[in-house]
PDB file of C-alpha atoms and ligand atoms in Angstrom:
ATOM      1  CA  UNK A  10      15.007  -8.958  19.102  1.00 59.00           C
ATOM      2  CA  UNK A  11      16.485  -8.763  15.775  1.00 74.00           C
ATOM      3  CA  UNK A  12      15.130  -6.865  12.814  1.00 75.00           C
ATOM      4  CA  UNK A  13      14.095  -9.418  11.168  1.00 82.00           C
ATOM      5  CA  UNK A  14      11.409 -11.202  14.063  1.00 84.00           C
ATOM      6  CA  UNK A  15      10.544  -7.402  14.539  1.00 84.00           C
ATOM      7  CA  UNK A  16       9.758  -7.502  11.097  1.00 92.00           C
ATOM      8  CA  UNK A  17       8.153 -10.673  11.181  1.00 93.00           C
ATOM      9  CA  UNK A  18       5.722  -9.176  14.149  1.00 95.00           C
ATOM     10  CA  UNK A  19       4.612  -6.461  12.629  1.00 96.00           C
ATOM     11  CA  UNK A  20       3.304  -8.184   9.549  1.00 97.00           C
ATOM     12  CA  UNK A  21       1.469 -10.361  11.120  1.00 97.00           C
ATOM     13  CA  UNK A  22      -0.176  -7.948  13.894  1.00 97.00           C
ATOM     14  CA  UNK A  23      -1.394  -6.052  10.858  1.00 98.00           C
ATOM     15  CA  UNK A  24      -2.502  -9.231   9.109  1.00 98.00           C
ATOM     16  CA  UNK A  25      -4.485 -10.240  12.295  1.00 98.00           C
ATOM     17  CA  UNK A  26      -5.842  -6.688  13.159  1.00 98.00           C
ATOM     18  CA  UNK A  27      -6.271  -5.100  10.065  1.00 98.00           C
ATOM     19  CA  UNK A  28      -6.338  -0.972  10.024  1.00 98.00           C
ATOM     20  CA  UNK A  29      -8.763   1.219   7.973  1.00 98.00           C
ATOM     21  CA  UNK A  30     -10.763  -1.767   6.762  1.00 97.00           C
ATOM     22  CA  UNK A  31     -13.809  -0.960   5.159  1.00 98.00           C
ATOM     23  CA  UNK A  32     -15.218   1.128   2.522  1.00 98.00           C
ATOM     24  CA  UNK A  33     -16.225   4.625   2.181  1.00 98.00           C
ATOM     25  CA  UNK A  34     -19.537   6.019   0.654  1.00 97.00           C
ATOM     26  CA  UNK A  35     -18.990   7.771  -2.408  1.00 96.00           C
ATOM     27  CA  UNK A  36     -15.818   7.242  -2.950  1.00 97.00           C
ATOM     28  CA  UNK A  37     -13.451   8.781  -6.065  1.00 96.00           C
ATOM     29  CA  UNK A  38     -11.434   5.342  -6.516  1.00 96.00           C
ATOM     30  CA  UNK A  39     -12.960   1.943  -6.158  1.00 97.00           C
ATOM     31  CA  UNK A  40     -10.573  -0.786  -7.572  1.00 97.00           C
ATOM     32  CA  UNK A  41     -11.086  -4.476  -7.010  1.00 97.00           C
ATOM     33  CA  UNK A  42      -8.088  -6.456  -7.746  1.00 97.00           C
ATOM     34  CA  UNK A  43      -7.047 -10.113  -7.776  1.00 97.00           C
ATOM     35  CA  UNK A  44      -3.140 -11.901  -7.731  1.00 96.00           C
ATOM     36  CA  UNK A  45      -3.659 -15.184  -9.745  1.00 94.00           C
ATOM     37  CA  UNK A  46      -0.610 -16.221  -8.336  1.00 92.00           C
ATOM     38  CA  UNK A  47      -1.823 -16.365  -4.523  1.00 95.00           C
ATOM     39  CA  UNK A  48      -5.647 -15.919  -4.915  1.00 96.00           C
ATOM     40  CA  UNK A  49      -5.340 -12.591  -3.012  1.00 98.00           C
ATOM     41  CA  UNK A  50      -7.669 -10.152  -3.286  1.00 98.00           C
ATOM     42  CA  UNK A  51      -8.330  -6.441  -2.571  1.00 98.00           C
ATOM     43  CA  UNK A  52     -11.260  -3.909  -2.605  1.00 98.00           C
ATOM     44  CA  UNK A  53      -9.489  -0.721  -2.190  1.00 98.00           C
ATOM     45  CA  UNK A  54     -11.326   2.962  -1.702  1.00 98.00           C
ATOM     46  CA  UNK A  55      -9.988   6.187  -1.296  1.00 98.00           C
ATOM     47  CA  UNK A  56     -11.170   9.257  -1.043  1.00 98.00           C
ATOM     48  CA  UNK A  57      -9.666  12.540  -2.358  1.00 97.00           C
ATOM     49  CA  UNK A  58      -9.197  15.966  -1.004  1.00 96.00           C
ATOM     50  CA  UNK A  59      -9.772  17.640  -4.474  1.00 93.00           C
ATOM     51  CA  UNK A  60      -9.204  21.627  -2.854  1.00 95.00           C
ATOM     52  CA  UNK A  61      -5.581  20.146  -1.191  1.00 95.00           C
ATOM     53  CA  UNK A  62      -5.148  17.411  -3.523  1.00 95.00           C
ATOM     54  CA  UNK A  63      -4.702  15.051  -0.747  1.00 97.00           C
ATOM     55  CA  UNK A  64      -5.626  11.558   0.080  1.00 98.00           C
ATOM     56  CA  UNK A  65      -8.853  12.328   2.990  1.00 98.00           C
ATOM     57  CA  UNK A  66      -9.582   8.463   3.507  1.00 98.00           C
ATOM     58  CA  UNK A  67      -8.770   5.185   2.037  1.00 98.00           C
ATOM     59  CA  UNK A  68     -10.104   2.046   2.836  1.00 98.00           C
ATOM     60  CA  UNK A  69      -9.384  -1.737   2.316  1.00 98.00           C
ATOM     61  CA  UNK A  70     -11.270  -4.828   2.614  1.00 98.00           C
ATOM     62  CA  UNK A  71      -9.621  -8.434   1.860  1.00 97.00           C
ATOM     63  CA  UNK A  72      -7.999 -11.925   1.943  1.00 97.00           C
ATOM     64  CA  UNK A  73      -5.878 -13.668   1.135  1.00 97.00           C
ATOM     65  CA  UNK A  74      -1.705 -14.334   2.384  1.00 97.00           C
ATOM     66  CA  UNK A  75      -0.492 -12.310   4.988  1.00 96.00           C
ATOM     67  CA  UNK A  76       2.079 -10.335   2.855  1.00 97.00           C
ATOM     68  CA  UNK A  77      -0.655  -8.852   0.591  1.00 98.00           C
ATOM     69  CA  UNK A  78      -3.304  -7.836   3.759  1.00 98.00           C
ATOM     70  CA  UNK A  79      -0.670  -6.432   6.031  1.00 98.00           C
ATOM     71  CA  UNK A  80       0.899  -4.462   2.732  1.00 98.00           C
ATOM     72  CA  UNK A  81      -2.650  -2.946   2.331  1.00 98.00           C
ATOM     73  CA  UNK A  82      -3.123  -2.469   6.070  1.00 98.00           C
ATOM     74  CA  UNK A  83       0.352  -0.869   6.632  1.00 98.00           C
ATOM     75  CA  UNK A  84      -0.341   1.409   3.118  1.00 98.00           C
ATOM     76  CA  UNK A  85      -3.494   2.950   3.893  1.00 98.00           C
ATOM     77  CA  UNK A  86      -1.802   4.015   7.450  1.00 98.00           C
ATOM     78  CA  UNK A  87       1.164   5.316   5.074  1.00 98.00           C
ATOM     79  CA  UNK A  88      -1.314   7.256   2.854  1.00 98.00           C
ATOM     80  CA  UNK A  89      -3.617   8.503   4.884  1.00 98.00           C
ATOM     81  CA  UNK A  90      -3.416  13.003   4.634  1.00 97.00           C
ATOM     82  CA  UNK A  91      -0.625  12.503   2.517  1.00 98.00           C
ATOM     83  CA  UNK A  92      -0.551  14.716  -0.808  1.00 97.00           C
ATOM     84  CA  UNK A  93      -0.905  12.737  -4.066  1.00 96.00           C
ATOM     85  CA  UNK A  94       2.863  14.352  -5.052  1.00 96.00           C
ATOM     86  CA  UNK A  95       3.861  12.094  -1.719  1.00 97.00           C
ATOM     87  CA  UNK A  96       1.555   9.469  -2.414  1.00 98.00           C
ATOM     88  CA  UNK A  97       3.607   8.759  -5.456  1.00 97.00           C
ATOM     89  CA  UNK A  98       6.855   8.927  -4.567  1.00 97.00           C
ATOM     90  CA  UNK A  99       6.017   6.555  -1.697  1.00 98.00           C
ATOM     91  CA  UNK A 100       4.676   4.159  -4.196  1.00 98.00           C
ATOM     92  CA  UNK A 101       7.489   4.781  -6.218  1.00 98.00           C
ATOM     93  CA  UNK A 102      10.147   3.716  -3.293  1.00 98.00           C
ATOM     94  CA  UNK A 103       8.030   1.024  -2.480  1.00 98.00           C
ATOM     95  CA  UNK A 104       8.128  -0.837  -5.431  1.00 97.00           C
ATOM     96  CA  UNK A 105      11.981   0.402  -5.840  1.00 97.00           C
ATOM     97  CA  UNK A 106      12.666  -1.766  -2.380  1.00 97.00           C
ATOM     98  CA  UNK A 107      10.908  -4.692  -3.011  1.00 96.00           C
ATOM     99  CA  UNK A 108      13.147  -5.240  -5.959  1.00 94.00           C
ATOM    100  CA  UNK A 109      16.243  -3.829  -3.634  1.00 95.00           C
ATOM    101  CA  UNK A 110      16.854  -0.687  -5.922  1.00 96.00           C
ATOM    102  CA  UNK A 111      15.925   1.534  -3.312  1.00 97.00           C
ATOM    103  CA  UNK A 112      18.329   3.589  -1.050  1.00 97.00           C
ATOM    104  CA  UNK A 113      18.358   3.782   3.023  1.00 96.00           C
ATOM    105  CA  UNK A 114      17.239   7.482   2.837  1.00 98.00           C
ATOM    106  CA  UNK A 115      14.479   6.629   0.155  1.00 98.00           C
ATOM    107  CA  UNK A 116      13.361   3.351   2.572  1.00 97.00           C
ATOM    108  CA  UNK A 117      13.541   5.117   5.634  1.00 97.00           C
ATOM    109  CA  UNK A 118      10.660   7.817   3.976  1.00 97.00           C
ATOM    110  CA  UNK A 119       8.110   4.394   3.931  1.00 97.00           C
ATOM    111  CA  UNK A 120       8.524   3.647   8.272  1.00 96.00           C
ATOM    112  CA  UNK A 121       7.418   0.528   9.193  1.00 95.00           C
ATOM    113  CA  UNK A 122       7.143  -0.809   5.765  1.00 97.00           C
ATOM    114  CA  UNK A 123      10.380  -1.504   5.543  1.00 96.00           C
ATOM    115  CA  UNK A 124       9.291  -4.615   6.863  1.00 96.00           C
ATOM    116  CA  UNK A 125       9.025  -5.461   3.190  1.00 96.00           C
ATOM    117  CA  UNK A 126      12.241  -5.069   2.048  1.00 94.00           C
ATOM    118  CA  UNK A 127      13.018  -8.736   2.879  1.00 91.00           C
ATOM    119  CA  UNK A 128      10.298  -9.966  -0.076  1.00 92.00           C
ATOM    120  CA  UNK A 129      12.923  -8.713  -2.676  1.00 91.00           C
ATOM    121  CA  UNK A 130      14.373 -12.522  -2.263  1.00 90.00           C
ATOM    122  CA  UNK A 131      11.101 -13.822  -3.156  1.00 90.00           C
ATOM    123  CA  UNK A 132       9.772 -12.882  -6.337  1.00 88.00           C
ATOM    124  CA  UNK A 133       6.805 -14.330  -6.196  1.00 89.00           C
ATOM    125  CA  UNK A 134       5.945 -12.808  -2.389  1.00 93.00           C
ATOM    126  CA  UNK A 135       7.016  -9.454  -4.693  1.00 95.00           C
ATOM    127  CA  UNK A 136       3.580  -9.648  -6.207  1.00 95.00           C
ATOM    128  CA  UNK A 137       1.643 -10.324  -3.342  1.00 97.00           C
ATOM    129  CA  UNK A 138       3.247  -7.133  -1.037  1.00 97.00           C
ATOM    130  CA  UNK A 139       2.688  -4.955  -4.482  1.00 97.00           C
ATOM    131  CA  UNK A 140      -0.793  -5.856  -5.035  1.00 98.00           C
ATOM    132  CA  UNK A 141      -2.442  -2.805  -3.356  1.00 98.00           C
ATOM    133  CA  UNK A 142       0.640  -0.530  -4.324  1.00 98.00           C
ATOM    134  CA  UNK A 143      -0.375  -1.008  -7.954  1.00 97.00           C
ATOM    135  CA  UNK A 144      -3.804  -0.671  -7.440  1.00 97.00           C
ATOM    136  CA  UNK A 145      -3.451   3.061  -5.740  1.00 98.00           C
ATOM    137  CA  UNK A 146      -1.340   3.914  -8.515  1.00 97.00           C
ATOM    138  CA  UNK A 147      -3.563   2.609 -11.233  1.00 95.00           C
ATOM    139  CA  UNK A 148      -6.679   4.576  -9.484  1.00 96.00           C
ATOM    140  CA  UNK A 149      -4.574   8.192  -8.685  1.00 95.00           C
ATOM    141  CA  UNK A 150      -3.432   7.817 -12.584  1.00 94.00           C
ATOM    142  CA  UNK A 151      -7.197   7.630 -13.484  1.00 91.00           C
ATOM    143  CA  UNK A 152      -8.224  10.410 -11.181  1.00 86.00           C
ATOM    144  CA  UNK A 153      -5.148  12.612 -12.280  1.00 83.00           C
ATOM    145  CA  UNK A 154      -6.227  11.718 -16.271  1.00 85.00           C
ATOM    146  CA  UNK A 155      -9.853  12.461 -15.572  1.00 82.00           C
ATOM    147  CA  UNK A 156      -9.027  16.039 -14.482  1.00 76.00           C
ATOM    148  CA  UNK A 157      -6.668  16.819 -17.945  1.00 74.00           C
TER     149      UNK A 157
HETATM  150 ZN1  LIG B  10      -0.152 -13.428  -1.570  1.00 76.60          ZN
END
């Protein structure tokens, strides 16, 4: 099988069984978030480990193309007990690849989701696999701000 079918599978197992979908009670981010451009949507929580300043749970419900609900499916596995320092570098990397500005050792740091790097060609599927990238971002900056 080459990389690219591989690639091609994965996405779409994760866009068929979706993992950590949901929501969490009391959570400290709740972002809802739209792409006009493909009518995806996202309702993204996540829940932080204030004493290790780690991501303890995130959750995702939504629809929309495959791209955007196997990004979010394949990112909460990602960020799950990661520190927020990793957290963003990894969304850093991310959003360096799908714009193919990333390196191999910087890719290889994100696993399977390197199955995005391919969307670089597409800059419209760009905004769709970003979608829940920008929306952790947006809520850890928020968070982070909150506690200055
Ligand atoms: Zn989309």
């Amino acid at each position: 099988m080459i990389l690219e079918d591989l690639y091609q599978e994965l996405i779409l197992d994760h866009y068929k069984n979706p993992r950590n979908m949901g929501t969490i009670d009391h959570p400290d981010v709740h972002k809802h978030v739209k792409n006009p451009f493909c009518g995806d949507e996202i309702d993204l929580d996540i829940k932080i480990d204030r004493e290790n300043q780690q991501i303890e749970e995130i959750r995702f419900k939504g629809e929309g193309c495959s791209i955007s609900q196997a990004s979010a499916s394949m990112l909460t596995e990602l960020l799950r007990g990661k520190s927020l320092h990793e957290a963003h570098d990894l969304i850093e990397i991310f959003k360096k690849m799908v714009k193919g500005e990333a390196t191999p050792e910087e890719e290889e740091k994100l696993g399977d989701l390197q199955a995005f790097k391919g969307v670089s060609k597409f800059p419209v599927r760009v905004k769709c696999a970003t979608l829940v990238w920008n929306t952790v971002n947006s809520g850890l900056k928020e968070i982070d701000q909150a506690e200055k």
